[in-house]
Amino acid sequence: MGKDRRKKYRVEFRKNRAPRTRDKDLTDRVLNEEEVLDDDLVREERVGGRNELTRRGTVIGEELSEEGESPLPVVLPARHPDSRLGRVIAVQGLICLVEDEEGNSYRCVVRRLLKRLATDQRHVVVTGDKVYFYPLPENPSEGVIETVLPRRGSISRESKGKQHVIVSNVDQVLIVSSAAMPRIKPHLIDRMIVAAEKSGVEPVICINKVDLVDRADLMPLVGLYSQLGYRVLLVSALSGFGLSALIRTLKDRVSVLAGQSGVGKSSLLNALDPDLKIPTAPVSEDTEKGRHTTTTARLYRFRFGGYVADTPGIRHFQPWDLEPEEVANYFRDLRPYVNRCKFPNCLHIQETECGVKDAVADGWIDERRYESYCHLVLDEEVETEEE
């Protein structure tokens, strides 16, 4: 048997939003002219130990491994005798839909301790998470999630100072855009490529609705990304063009479809596997915006093998935990010229004797891609917000 890695850890808990309940007994005792001792009052918080004001506590868990990232400060062990491994298919409010290894589905709630631990995560459990849970004896179709296993391949963005993980444990992200209605937004593609490469997920660019335009008009954009080494797929959910290549890309892999609203993510999945029957809605002809038919990320199993996550439309996308100094490392076309800058901390925007800016001026770097880099470094939203 392996060595037991479980230890006691001091951890931070989330701050309770509700104020401490007032001790009404003290008021009654004063009104009744009873004696109130100083020991009856909570005056200050002790540095150590546990009392009414502390936000720290002790939990039994396992040390985090170097592989993957955990939404929790420690890995909590599964203690229930009926615990089993499962994958989160969707998160709907307080309910998580979990599928076990046999394909059975359960409606689960999250263990209270998981929700109390202080993290920088917007949600402690997200679609795609691998979890340990146990069914309830009184209702076998419901259960309780005990712990969340470390994640790999997460697509996440910043949301109000928190990390919003859209989906976890994926092999590749298909960045879906549309050739028309709504128009293609290259800056959003660039940002999602950066988020994918930062998480070690393979990005694939998928342009839908090519039946609405002359495909020759898309060749400059397709050529730009293809020269950088990214796969670009031209498809049409309506006509079926390119769907065979898309099936080969998705087969036997865990993928996520992400992009702005109205580009046809759900329609593509229905065209690939009609058994999914995902709700769809037409794009508004007046605004060319989608109707946000998909409201939460959900994982589906393909009949030809593999999983895919359909996600809500994205209007704003700022990659999580991205320092300005490291942005250039995720732009393949800028990276070769970084060492030609005079200053080692050059951000390639206002500095003099900058190798990246010289490459842009000489035509070695696409101007539009450089603009996308500048907006990302300066934390500016351009072209990612639906107009």
Short mmCIF file of N, CA and C in Angstrom, two decimals, residues 179 184 207 210 213-228 230 232-235 241 366:
data_model
loop_
_atom_site.label_atom_id
_atom_site.label_comp_id
_atom_site.label_asym_id
_atom_site.label_seq_id
_atom_site.Cartn_x
_atom_site.Cartn_y
_atom_site.Cartn_z
N ALA A 179 -18.41 33.47 -40.86
CA ALA A 179 -17.99 34.30 -42.00
C ALA A 179 -18.91 35.50 -42.18
N ILE A 184 -16.90 38.22 -38.55
CA ILE A 184 -15.77 37.61 -37.89
C ILE A 184 -14.98 38.66 -37.10
N ILE A 207 -14.24 28.40 -38.81
CA ILE A 207 -15.06 29.47 -39.39
C ILE A 207 -16.30 28.85 -39.99
N VAL A 210 -19.65 29.50 -44.08
CA VAL A 210 -18.90 29.88 -45.28
C VAL A 210 -19.79 29.83 -46.52
N VAL A 213 -20.67 33.49 -47.95
CA VAL A 213 -19.68 34.39 -48.55
C VAL A 213 -18.89 33.65 -49.61
N ASP A 214 -18.11 34.41 -50.34
CA ASP A 214 -17.15 33.82 -51.27
C ASP A 214 -15.94 33.38 -50.46
N ARG A 215 -15.64 32.07 -50.46
CA ARG A 215 -14.57 31.56 -49.61
C ARG A 215 -13.21 32.16 -49.95
N ALA A 216 -13.07 32.67 -51.16
CA ALA A 216 -11.80 33.31 -51.53
C ALA A 216 -11.54 34.56 -50.69
N ASP A 217 -12.61 35.20 -50.21
CA ASP A 217 -12.44 36.40 -49.38
C ASP A 217 -11.86 36.07 -48.02
N LEU A 218 -11.96 34.81 -47.60
CA LEU A 218 -11.44 34.42 -46.30
C LEU A 218 -9.98 33.98 -46.35
N MET A 219 -9.43 33.83 -47.54
CA MET A 219 -8.09 33.27 -47.66
C MET A 219 -7.00 34.11 -46.99
N PRO A 220 -7.04 35.46 -47.02
CA PRO A 220 -5.98 36.21 -46.30
C PRO A 220 -5.94 35.89 -44.82
N LEU A 221 -7.11 35.80 -44.18
CA LEU A 221 -7.15 35.49 -42.75
C LEU A 221 -6.74 34.04 -42.51
N VAL A 222 -7.25 33.13 -43.35
CA VAL A 222 -6.90 31.72 -43.21
C VAL A 222 -5.40 31.52 -43.41
N GLY A 223 -4.85 32.21 -44.41
CA GLY A 223 -3.42 32.08 -44.67
C GLY A 223 -2.57 32.60 -43.53
N LEU A 224 -3.01 33.70 -42.88
CA LEU A 224 -2.25 34.27 -41.77
C LEU A 224 -2.12 33.27 -40.63
N TYR A 225 -3.24 32.70 -40.21
CA TYR A 225 -3.20 31.76 -39.09
C TYR A 225 -2.55 30.44 -39.49
N SER A 226 -2.72 30.01 -40.73
CA SER A 226 -2.10 28.76 -41.18
C SER A 226 -0.58 28.89 -41.19
N GLN A 227 -0.07 30.04 -41.60
CA GLN A 227 1.38 30.25 -41.59
C GLN A 227 1.95 30.23 -40.18
N LEU A 228 1.14 30.59 -39.20
CA LEU A 228 1.59 30.56 -37.80
C LEU A 228 1.49 29.16 -37.20
N TYR A 230 -1.44 27.26 -36.96
CA TYR A 230 -2.74 26.92 -36.38
C TYR A 230 -3.61 26.23 -37.44
N VAL A 232 -6.97 25.62 -39.34
CA VAL A 232 -8.13 26.43 -39.68
C VAL A 232 -9.10 25.57 -40.47
N LEU A 233 -10.34 25.47 -39.99
CA LEU A 233 -11.37 24.68 -40.65
C LEU A 233 -12.46 25.61 -41.18
N LEU A 234 -12.82 25.45 -42.43
CA LEU A 234 -13.95 26.18 -43.02
C LEU A 234 -15.12 25.22 -43.11
N VAL A 235 -16.23 25.58 -42.45
CA VAL A 235 -17.36 24.66 -42.37
C VAL A 235 -18.67 25.41 -42.57
N PHE A 241 -20.77 21.55 -45.63
CA PHE A 241 -19.41 21.70 -46.12
C PHE A 241 -18.41 21.60 -44.96
N ASP A 366 2.18 41.00 -39.03
CA ASP A 366 0.93 41.58 -39.49
C ASP A 366 0.49 42.71 -38.55
#
